[in-house]
PDB file of C-alpha atoms in Angstrom:
ATOM      1  CA  MET A  86       0.000   0.000   0.000  1.00  0.00           C
ATOM      2  CA  THR A  87       1.492   3.335  -1.037  1.00  0.00           C
ATOM      3  CA  PHE A  88       0.614   6.846   0.105  1.00  0.00           C
ATOM      4  CA  LEU A  89       1.733   9.844  -1.965  1.00  0.00           C
ATOM      5  CA  ALA A  90       1.290  13.389  -0.638  1.00  0.00           C
ATOM      6  CA  ALA A  91       2.295  16.389  -2.725  1.00  0.00           C
ATOM      7  CA  SER A  92       1.734  18.784   0.193  1.00  0.00           C
ATOM      8  CA  CYS A  93       0.287  18.878   3.699  1.00  0.00           C
ATOM      9  CA  ASN A  94      -2.909  20.450   2.337  1.00  0.00           C
ATOM     10  CA  GLN A  95      -3.565  17.786  -0.254  1.00  0.00           C
ATOM     11  CA  ALA A  96      -5.146  14.463   0.622  1.00  0.00           C
ATOM     12  CA  PRO A  97      -2.759  11.626  -0.264  1.00  0.00           C
ATOM     13  CA  GLU A  98      -3.539   8.932  -2.787  1.00  0.00           C
ATOM     14  CA  LEU A  99      -3.675   5.359  -1.645  1.00  0.00           C
ATOM     15  CA  ARG A 100      -2.453   2.353  -3.564  1.00  0.00           C
ATOM     16  CA  TYR A 101      -3.821  -0.736  -1.854  1.00  0.00           C
ATOM     17  CA  SER A 102      -4.025  -4.464  -2.421  1.00  0.00           C
ATOM     18  CA  LEU A 103      -6.209  -6.887  -0.486  1.00  0.00           C
ATOM     19  CA  MET A 104      -5.828 -10.645  -0.093  1.00  0.00           C
ATOM     20  CA  TYR A 105      -8.127 -13.235   1.461  1.00  0.00           C
ATOM     21  CA  ASP A 106      -6.865 -16.466   3.034  1.00  0.00           C
ATOM     22  CA  GLN A 107      -9.708 -19.005   2.909  1.00  0.00           C
ATOM     23  CA  GLU A 108      -7.925 -21.561   5.079  1.00  0.00           C
ATOM     24  CA  ARG A 109      -7.386 -19.081   7.913  1.00  0.00           C
ATOM     25  CA  ALA A 110     -10.550 -17.056   7.206  1.00  0.00           C
ATOM     26  CA  GLU A 111      -8.439 -13.915   7.237  1.00  0.00           C
ATOM     27  CA  LEU A 112      -8.432 -10.644   5.291  1.00  0.00           C
ATOM     28  CA  ARG A 113      -4.935  -9.197   4.730  1.00  0.00           C
ATOM     29  CA  VAL A 114      -3.681  -5.743   3.773  1.00  0.00           C
ATOM     30  CA  ALA A 115      -0.032  -5.016   2.928  1.00  0.00           C
ATOM     31  CA  LEU A 116       1.210  -1.448   3.458  1.00  0.00           C
ATOM     32  CA  LEU A 117       3.851   0.697   1.760  1.00  0.00           C
ATOM     33  CA  GLU A 118       3.859   4.393   2.758  1.00  0.00           C
ATOM     34  CA  ASP A 119       5.488   7.386   1.050  1.00  0.00           C
ATOM     35  CA  ALA A 120       3.957  10.470   2.681  1.00  0.00           C
ATOM     36  CA  GLY A 121       7.074  11.768   4.427  1.00  0.00           C
ATOM     37  CA  CYS A 122       5.251  12.108   7.766  1.00  0.00           C
ATOM     38  CA  HIS A 123       5.503  10.737  11.274  1.00  0.00           C
ATOM     39  CA  CYS A 124       2.519   8.512  10.735  1.00  0.00           C
ATOM     40  CA  TYR A 125       0.839   5.160  10.994  1.00  0.00           C
ATOM     41  CA  VAL A 126      -2.164   3.419   9.474  1.00  0.00           C
ATOM     42  CA  LEU A 127      -5.149   2.155  11.442  1.00  0.00           C
ATOM     43  CA  GLY A 128      -7.388  -0.440   9.802  1.00  0.00           C
ATOM     44  CA  THR A 129     -10.921  -1.100  11.083  1.00  0.00           C
ATOM     45  CA  LEU A 130     -13.032  -3.990   9.796  1.00  0.00           C
ATOM     46  CA  VAL A 131     -16.746  -4.050  10.615  1.00  0.00           C
ATOM     47  CA  SER A 132     -18.642  -7.308   9.966  1.00  0.00           C
ATOM     48  CA  LYS A 133     -21.515  -9.314  11.475  1.00  0.00           C
ATOM     49  CA  SER A 134     -19.112 -10.719  14.072  1.00  0.00           C
ATOM     50  CA  GLY A 135     -18.235  -7.230  15.311  1.00  0.00           C
ATOM     51  CA  THR A 136     -15.332  -4.822  14.895  1.00  0.00           C
ATOM     52  CA  ALA A 137     -11.660  -5.761  14.463  1.00  0.00           C
ATOM     53  CA  GLU A 138      -8.711  -3.366  14.344  1.00  0.00           C
ATOM     54  CA  ALA A 139      -5.089  -3.614  13.244  1.00  0.00           C
ATOM     55  CA  GLN A 140      -2.442  -0.890  13.215  1.00  0.00           C
ATOM     56  CA  THR A 141       0.998  -0.433  11.733  1.00  0.00           C
ATOM     57  CA  GLU A 142       3.870   0.652  13.926  1.00  0.00           C
ATOM     58  CA  LEU A 143       4.648   4.354  14.201  1.00  0.00           C
ATOM     59  CA  LYS A 144       7.252   5.431  11.639  1.00  0.00           C
ATOM     60  CA  LYS A 145       9.579   8.420  11.871  1.00  0.00           C
ATOM     61  CA  LYS A 146       9.761  11.006   9.109  1.00  0.00           C
ATOM     62  CA  VAL A 147      11.831   9.845   6.145  1.00  0.00           C
ATOM     63  CA  LEU A 148      11.443  10.388   2.418  1.00  0.00           C
ATOM     64  CA  HIS A 149      10.268   6.834   1.744  1.00  0.00           C
ATOM     65  CA  THR A 150       8.787   4.765   4.547  1.00  0.00           C
ATOM     66  CA  LEU A 151       8.248   1.060   4.030  1.00  0.00           C
ATOM     67  CA  TRP A 152       5.951  -0.964   6.248  1.00  0.00           C
ATOM     68  CA  GLU A 153       6.868  -4.615   5.981  1.00  0.00           C
ATOM     69  CA  GLU A 154       3.908  -5.498   8.161  1.00  0.00           C
ATOM     70  CA  VAL A 155       0.636  -7.032   7.015  1.00  0.00           C
ATOM     71  CA  LEU A 156      -2.598  -5.969   8.655  1.00  0.00           C
ATOM     72  CA  ARG A 157      -4.664  -9.083   9.390  1.00  0.00           C
ATOM     73  CA  PHE A 158      -8.387  -9.214  10.142  1.00  0.00           C
ATOM     74  CA  PRO A 159     -10.373 -12.358  11.056  1.00  0.00           C
ATOM     75  CA  LEU A 160     -13.297 -12.602   8.634  1.00  0.00           C
ATOM     76  CA  ALA A 161     -15.541 -15.526   7.778  1.00  0.00           C
ATOM     77  CA  GLU A 162     -16.076 -15.832   4.026  1.00  0.00           C
ATOM     78  CA  GLU A 163     -19.874 -15.745   4.339  1.00  0.00           C
ATOM     79  CA  GLU A 164     -19.605 -12.389   6.187  1.00  0.00           C
ATOM     80  CA  MET A 165     -17.557 -10.706   3.476  1.00  0.00           C
ATOM     81  CA  PRO A 166     -20.461  -9.281   1.389  1.00  0.00           C
ATOM     82  CA  GLU A 167     -21.591  -7.123   4.321  1.00  0.00           C
ATOM     83  CA  GLY A 168     -18.107  -6.247   5.592  1.00  0.00           C
ATOM     84  CA  THR A 169     -16.639  -2.740   5.511  1.00  0.00           C
ATOM     85  CA  LEU A 170     -12.929  -1.946   5.796  1.00  0.00           C
ATOM     86  CA  THR A 171     -11.759   1.550   6.775  1.00  0.00           C
ATOM     87  CA  LEU A 172      -8.081   2.510   6.364  1.00  0.00           C
ATOM     88  CA  THR A 173      -7.072   5.672   8.213  1.00  0.00           C
ATOM     89  CA  LEU A 174      -3.749   7.477   7.761  1.00  0.00           C
ATOM     90  CA  ARG A 175      -2.747   9.400  10.891  1.00  0.00           C
ATOM     91  CA  ASN A 176      -0.022  12.005  11.154  1.00  0.00           C
ATOM     92  CA  CYS A 177       2.056  12.676  14.277  1.00  0.00           C
ATOM     93  CA  ASP A 178       4.060  15.906  14.296  1.00  0.00           C
ATOM     94  CA  LYS A 179       7.033  16.820  16.483  1.00  0.00           C
ATOM     95  CA  PHE A 180       4.664  18.147  19.159  1.00  0.00           C
ATOM     96  CA  SER A 181       2.918  14.755  19.284  1.00  0.00           C
ATOM     97  CA  ARG A 182      -0.359  16.137  18.004  1.00  0.00           C
ATOM     98  CA  HIS A 183      -2.144  13.413  16.084  1.00  0.00           C
ATOM     99  CA  SER A 184      -4.459  14.191  13.206  1.00  0.00           C
ATOM    100  CA  ILE A 185      -6.229  12.199  10.548  1.00  0.00           C
ATOM    101  CA  VAL A 186      -4.653  12.898   7.157  1.00  0.00           C
ATOM    102  CA  GLY A 187      -7.291  10.933   5.290  1.00  0.00           C
ATOM    103  CA  GLU A 188      -9.317   7.765   5.248  1.00  0.00           C
ATOM    104  CA  LEU A 189     -10.696   5.270   2.769  1.00  0.00           C
ATOM    105  CA  LYS A 190     -13.847   3.209   3.297  1.00  0.00           C
ATOM    106  CA  LEU A 191     -14.124   0.014   1.266  1.00  0.00           C
ATOM    107  CA  SER A 192     -17.231  -2.114   0.943  1.00  0.00           C
ATOM    108  CA  LEU A 193     -16.085  -5.711   0.556  1.00  0.00           C
ATOM    109  CA  ALA A 194     -19.252  -6.744  -1.296  1.00  0.00           C
ATOM    110  CA  ASN A 195     -17.735  -6.143  -4.732  1.00  0.00           C
ATOM    111  CA  MET A 196     -14.041  -6.450  -3.907  1.00  0.00           C
ATOM    112  CA  GLU A 197     -13.399 -10.165  -4.464  1.00  0.00           C
ATOM    113  CA  GLU A 198     -12.575  -9.761  -8.180  1.00  0.00           C
ATOM    114  CA  SER A 199      -9.864  -7.200  -7.341  1.00  0.00           C
ATOM    115  CA  PHE A 200      -8.161  -9.257  -4.604  1.00  0.00           C
ATOM    116  CA  GLY A 201      -4.433  -9.386  -5.254  1.00  0.00           C
ATOM    117  CA  THR A 202      -4.578  -6.403  -7.625  1.00  0.00           C
ATOM    118  CA  ALA A 203      -3.138  -3.038  -6.589  1.00  0.00           C
ATOM    119  CA  GLN A 204      -5.291   0.014  -7.347  1.00  0.00           C
ATOM    120  CA  TRP A 205      -5.184   3.747  -6.645  1.00  0.00           C
ATOM    121  CA  GLU A 206      -7.726   5.881  -4.803  1.00  0.00           C
ATOM    122  CA  ARG A 207      -7.502   9.275  -3.145  1.00  0.00           C
ATOM    123  CA  LEU A 208      -8.114   9.350   0.599  1.00  0.00           C
ATOM    124  CA  LYS A 209     -10.968  11.517   1.844  1.00  0.00           C
ATOM    125  CA  THR A 210     -10.580  13.957   4.707  1.00  0.00           C
ATOM    126  CA  PRO A 211     -13.097  13.158   7.475  1.00  0.00           C
ATOM    127  CA  GLU A 212     -15.437  15.936   8.581  1.00  0.00           C
ATOM    128  CA  LYS A 213     -14.311  15.749  12.206  1.00  0.00           C
ATOM    129  CA  GLU A 214     -11.900  13.885  14.435  1.00  0.00           C
ATOM    130  CA  PRO A 215     -13.336  10.831  16.188  1.00  0.00           C
ATOM    131  CA  SER A 216     -13.666  10.907  19.948  1.00  0.00           C
ATOM    132  CA  THR A 217     -10.656   9.474  21.745  1.00  0.00           C
ATOM    133  CA  GLY A 218     -12.741   8.570  24.813  1.00  0.00           C
ATOM    134  CA  HIS A 219     -10.499   8.504  27.872  1.00  0.00           C
ATOM    135  CA  GLY A 220      -7.365   9.397  25.924  1.00  0.00           C
ATOM    136  CA  GLU A 221      -4.514   7.467  24.320  1.00  0.00           C
ATOM    137  CA  VAL A 222      -1.112   6.170  25.381  1.00  0.00           C
ATOM    138  CA  LEU A 223       2.004   5.667  23.247  1.00  0.00           C
ATOM    139  CA  LEU A 224       4.258   2.807  24.258  1.00  0.00           C
ATOM    140  CA  SER A 225       6.768   0.429  22.739  1.00  0.00           C
ATOM    141  CA  ILE A 226       7.370  -3.205  23.617  1.00  0.00           C
ATOM    142  CA  SER A 227      10.165  -5.611  22.750  1.00  0.00           C
ATOM    143  CA  TYR A 228      11.379  -9.033  23.838  1.00  0.00           C
ATOM    144  CA  LEU A 229      15.008 -10.103  24.255  1.00  0.00           C
ATOM    145  CA  PRO A 230      15.061 -13.933  23.945  1.00  0.00           C
ATOM    146  CA  ALA A 231      18.652 -14.426  25.116  1.00  0.00           C
ATOM    147  CA  ALA A 232      17.983 -12.543  28.367  1.00  0.00           C
ATOM    148  CA  ASN A 233      14.312 -13.588  28.777  1.00  0.00           C
ATOM    149  CA  ARG A 234      13.436  -9.910  29.176  1.00  0.00           C
ATOM    150  CA  LEU A 235      10.267  -8.084  28.199  1.00  0.00           C
ATOM    151  CA  LEU A 236      10.845  -4.336  27.821  1.00  0.00           C
ATOM    152  CA  VAL A 237       7.920  -1.909  28.034  1.00  0.00           C
ATOM    153  CA  VAL A 238       8.657   1.764  27.329  1.00  0.00           C
ATOM    154  CA  ILE A 239       5.909   4.149  28.461  1.00  0.00           C
ATOM    155  CA  ILE A 240       6.478   7.141  26.195  1.00  0.00           C
ATOM    156  CA  LYS A 241       3.562   9.561  26.596  1.00  0.00           C
ATOM    157  CA  ALA A 242      -0.205   9.985  26.749  1.00  0.00           C
ATOM    158  CA  LYS A 243      -2.589  12.464  25.152  1.00  0.00           C
ATOM    159  CA  ASN A 244      -6.123  13.766  25.623  1.00  0.00           C
ATOM    160  CA  LEU A 245      -6.567  12.291  29.088  1.00  0.00           C
ATOM    161  CA  HIS A 246     -10.181  12.786  30.162  1.00  0.00           C
ATOM    162  CA  SER A 247     -12.354  12.053  33.146  1.00  0.00           C
ATOM    163  CA  LYS A 248     -15.523  13.416  34.752  1.00  0.00           C
ATOM    164  CA  GLN A 249     -13.335  15.003  37.412  1.00  0.00           C
ATOM    165  CA  LEU A 250     -10.834  16.344  34.849  1.00  0.00           C
ATOM    166  CA  LYS A 251     -10.786  19.933  36.150  1.00  0.00           C
ATOM    167  CA  ASP A 252     -10.160  18.776  39.697  1.00  0.00           C
ATOM    168  CA  LEU A 253      -7.395  16.404  38.602  1.00  0.00           C
ATOM    169  CA  LEU A 254      -5.444  18.850  36.448  1.00  0.00           C
ATOM    170  CA  GLY A 255      -2.106  19.566  38.105  1.00  0.00           C
ATOM    171  CA  ASN A 256      -2.110  16.296  40.017  1.00  0.00           C
ATOM    172  CA  ASP A 257       0.691  13.834  39.408  1.00  0.00           C
ATOM    173  CA  VAL A 258      -0.024  11.047  36.914  1.00  0.00           C
ATOM    174  CA  SER A 259       1.733   7.691  36.759  1.00  0.00           C
ATOM    175  CA  VAL A 260       1.275   4.438  34.859  1.00  0.00           C
ATOM    176  CA  LYS A 261       0.971   1.117  36.669  1.00  0.00           C
ATOM    177  CA  VAL A 262       2.143  -1.806  34.528  1.00  0.00           C
ATOM    178  CA  THR A 263       1.080  -5.313  35.519  1.00  0.00           C
ATOM    179  CA  LEU A 264       2.535  -8.490  34.031  1.00  0.00           C
ATOM    180  CA  ARG A 265       0.062 -11.394  33.862  1.00  0.00           C
ATOM    181  CA  HIS A 266       0.357 -15.036  32.915  1.00  0.00           C
ATOM    182  CA  GLN A 267      -3.132 -16.079  31.851  1.00  0.00           C
ATOM    183  CA  SER A 268      -5.287 -14.801  34.752  1.00  0.00           C
ATOM    184  CA  LEU A 269      -2.473 -14.769  37.318  1.00  0.00           C
ATOM    185  CA  LYS A 270      -0.823 -11.465  38.258  1.00  0.00           C
ATOM    186  CA  LEU A 271       2.927 -12.064  38.323  1.00  0.00           C
ATOM    187  CA  LYS A 272       4.424  -8.648  38.946  1.00  0.00           C
ATOM    188  CA  LYS A 273       3.511  -4.967  38.874  1.00  0.00           C
ATOM    189  CA  LYS A 274       5.659  -1.861  38.510  1.00  0.00           C
ATOM    190  CA  GLN A 275       4.921   1.842  38.312  1.00  0.00           C
ATOM    191  CA  THR A 276       6.445   4.730  36.395  1.00  0.00           C
ATOM    192  CA  LYS A 277       7.636   7.956  37.954  1.00  0.00           C
ATOM    193  CA  ARG A 278       5.018  10.666  38.360  1.00  0.00           C
ATOM    194  CA  ALA A 279       4.429  13.316  35.719  1.00  0.00           C
ATOM    195  CA  LYS A 280       2.341  16.468  35.977  1.00  0.00           C
ATOM    196  CA  HIS A 281      -1.204  16.011  34.645  1.00  0.00           C
ATOM    197  CA  LYS A 282      -1.354  18.454  31.753  1.00  0.00           C
ATOM    198  CA  ILE A 283      -3.631  16.428  29.439  1.00  0.00           C
ATOM    199  CA  ASN A 284      -0.530  15.211  27.524  1.00  0.00           C
ATOM    200  CA  PRO A 285       1.998  13.896  30.101  1.00  0.00           C
ATOM    201  CA  VAL A 286       5.399  12.511  29.049  1.00  0.00           C
ATOM    202  CA  TRP A 287       7.416   9.752  30.771  1.00  0.00           C
ATOM    203  CA  ASN A 288       9.899   8.121  28.359  1.00  0.00           C
ATOM    204  CA  GLU A 289      10.461   5.454  30.989  1.00  0.00           C
ATOM    205  CA  MET A 290      11.442   1.813  30.496  1.00  0.00           C
ATOM    206  CA  ILE A 291      10.020  -0.991  32.631  1.00  0.00           C
ATOM    207  CA  MET A 292      11.569  -4.451  32.475  1.00  0.00           C
ATOM    208  CA  PHE A 293      10.105  -7.867  33.316  1.00  0.00           C
ATOM    209  CA  GLU A 294      11.777 -11.264  33.264  1.00  0.00           C
ATOM    210  CA  VAL A 295       9.594 -13.628  31.222  1.00  0.00           C
ATOM    211  CA  PRO A 296      10.713 -17.104  30.038  1.00  0.00           C
ATOM    212  CA  GLN A 297      10.174 -17.410  26.295  1.00  0.00           C
ATOM    213  CA  GLU A 298       7.864 -20.416  26.661  1.00  0.00           C
ATOM    214  CA  LEU A 299       5.475 -18.302  28.781  1.00  0.00           C
ATOM    215  CA  LEU A 300       5.433 -15.243  26.512  1.00  0.00           C
ATOM    216  CA  ARG A 301       2.488 -16.159  24.263  1.00  0.00           C
ATOM    217  CA  ALA A 302       0.221 -16.803  27.264  1.00  0.00           C
ATOM    218  CA  SER A 303       1.397 -13.646  29.059  1.00  0.00           C
ATOM    219  CA  SER A 304      -0.007 -10.127  28.840  1.00  0.00           C
ATOM    220  CA  VAL A 305       0.653  -6.598  30.071  1.00  0.00           C
ATOM    221  CA  GLU A 306      -2.000  -4.352  31.618  1.00  0.00           C
ATOM    222  CA  LEU A 307      -1.580  -0.565  31.882  1.00  0.00           C
ATOM    223  CA  GLU A 308      -3.507   1.701  34.241  1.00  0.00           C
ATOM    224  CA  MET A 309      -3.273   5.504  34.053  1.00  0.00           C
ATOM    225  CA  LEU A 310      -3.429   6.793  37.637  1.00  0.00           C
ATOM    226  CA  SER A 311      -3.980  10.346  38.885  1.00  0.00           C
ATOM    227  CA  GLN A 312      -2.848  10.916  42.469  1.00  0.00           C
ATOM    228  CA  VAL A 313      -5.737  12.482  44.420  1.00  0.00           C
ATOM    229  CA  GLY A 314      -4.264  12.316  47.918  1.00  0.00           C
ATOM    230  CA  ALA A 315      -1.849  10.544  50.198  1.00  0.00           C
ATOM    231  CA  GLY A 316      -1.839   6.940  49.012  1.00  0.00           C
ATOM    232  CA  GLN A 317      -4.970   7.460  46.919  1.00  0.00           C
ATOM    233  CA  SER A 318      -5.325   7.471  43.141  1.00  0.00           C
ATOM    234  CA  HIS A 319      -8.012   7.817  40.484  1.00  0.00           C
ATOM    235  CA  VAL A 320      -7.985   5.568  37.409  1.00  0.00           C
ATOM    236  CA  LEU A 321      -8.146   7.691  34.231  1.00  0.00           C
ATOM    237  CA  GLY A 322      -8.111   4.718  31.845  1.00  0.00           C
ATOM    238  CA  LYS A 323      -6.466   1.422  31.044  1.00  0.00           C
ATOM    239  CA  CYS A 324      -5.533  -0.948  28.254  1.00  0.00           C
ATOM    240  CA  SER A 325      -4.186  -4.484  28.002  1.00  0.00           C
ATOM    241  CA  LEU A 326      -1.770  -6.002  25.464  1.00  0.00           C
ATOM    242  CA  GLY A 327      -1.761  -9.719  24.693  1.00  0.00           C
ATOM    243  CA  LEU A 328      -3.255 -12.482  22.585  1.00  0.00           C
ATOM    244  CA  HIS A 329      -6.364 -12.637  24.794  1.00  0.00           C
ATOM    245  CA  VAL A 330      -7.654  -9.286  23.491  1.00  0.00           C
ATOM    246  CA  THR A 331      -8.580  -7.977  20.024  1.00  0.00           C
ATOM    247  CA  GLY A 332      -7.786  -5.009  17.802  1.00  0.00           C
ATOM    248  CA  THR A 333      -4.584  -2.989  18.055  1.00  0.00           C
ATOM    249  CA  GLU A 334      -3.872  -4.311  21.565  1.00  0.00           C
ATOM    250  CA  ARG A 335      -3.580  -7.817  20.140  1.00  0.00           C
ATOM    251  CA  SER A 336      -1.790  -6.833  16.911  1.00  0.00           C
ATOM    252  CA  HIS A 337       0.876  -4.964  18.921  1.00  0.00           C
ATOM    253  CA  TRP A 338       1.643  -8.130  20.910  1.00  0.00           C
ATOM    254  CA  GLU A 339       1.691 -10.203  17.717  1.00  0.00           C
ATOM    255  CA  GLU A 340       4.185  -7.816  16.098  1.00  0.00           C
ATOM    256  CA  MET A 341       6.440  -8.143  19.130  1.00  0.00           C
ATOM    257  CA  LEU A 342       6.300 -11.953  18.930  1.00  0.00           C
ATOM    258  CA  ARG A 343       7.173 -11.873  15.219  1.00  0.00           C
ATOM    259  CA  ASN A 344      10.052  -9.425  15.689  1.00  0.00           C
ATOM    260  CA  PRO A 345      12.262 -10.347  18.674  1.00  0.00           C
ATOM    261  CA  ARG A 346      14.738  -7.686  19.857  1.00  0.00           C
ATOM    262  CA  ARG A 347      12.912  -4.984  17.916  1.00  0.00           C
ATOM    263  CA  GLN A 348      11.141  -2.061  19.610  1.00  0.00           C
ATOM    264  CA  ILE A 349       7.549  -1.870  18.308  1.00  0.00           C
ATOM    265  CA  ALA A 350       5.725   1.395  19.103  1.00  0.00           C
ATOM    266  CA  MET A 351       1.966   1.943  18.850  1.00  0.00           C
ATOM    267  CA  TRP A 352      -0.753   4.241  20.186  1.00  0.00           C
ATOM    268  CA  HIS A 353      -3.592   2.639  22.155  1.00  0.00           C
ATOM    269  CA  GLN A 354      -6.923   4.054  23.255  1.00  0.00           C
ATOM    270  CA  LEU A 355      -7.619   3.993  26.966  1.00  0.00           C
ATOM    271  CA  HIS A 356     -10.920   2.672  28.305  1.00  0.00           C
ATOM    272  CA  MET A 357     -12.518   2.067  31.667  1.00  0.00           C
TER     273      MET A 357
END
């Protein structure tokens, strides 16, 4: 998939190619980006079974950016005629403000004949930004097989919201990271505190020792905590990475498993 942008004011064109694996009942999208932006692509598939998401890793600004990843979506063949795939290109500037550059909505009803064939379309600019709910967190994860170490880097968060937001502004915010094996909590660690200014920054690494044979059945849970008093905290939002979840939280874990020793960074929406 290729994105070409002549300027920041012009919606990029999208060259995309879809494939369907009947044996695995899986829709696949390969991505190749050339917009010259700090950006990533979020894919959302809506079918009778629900909503599935997959996201590329965040890429830094270079002239030609190549994503060697494949976005994968579970999709039963009989559900394809009513399925809709949305591909959204997001830009991240040096101030970490994220914006939607453009999006493309594809009805899968008439797409089967074009599977495997690359074609061009111009992305449309959405009328308004979607709600980010309780905010988003940017983190990277990597696994070092030789040392049996799982590295989680909490980078930053944005658009933190809560009903008590005005009262919580100025309070310290930290991230509690819990390592689980299946349903068992193995260990928990917490970042340093940062001032709650809607978009706090940590850039802090947390390390866990995890034997390689336990990695697939393990998961990491993040909780965004605002300190409201001595020993008391308010949960602003949370997310969980692992194979037991769906969407970008699962695809992030899968990318880490496929790429040992490589730092994989993604944004994740927080929820309650």
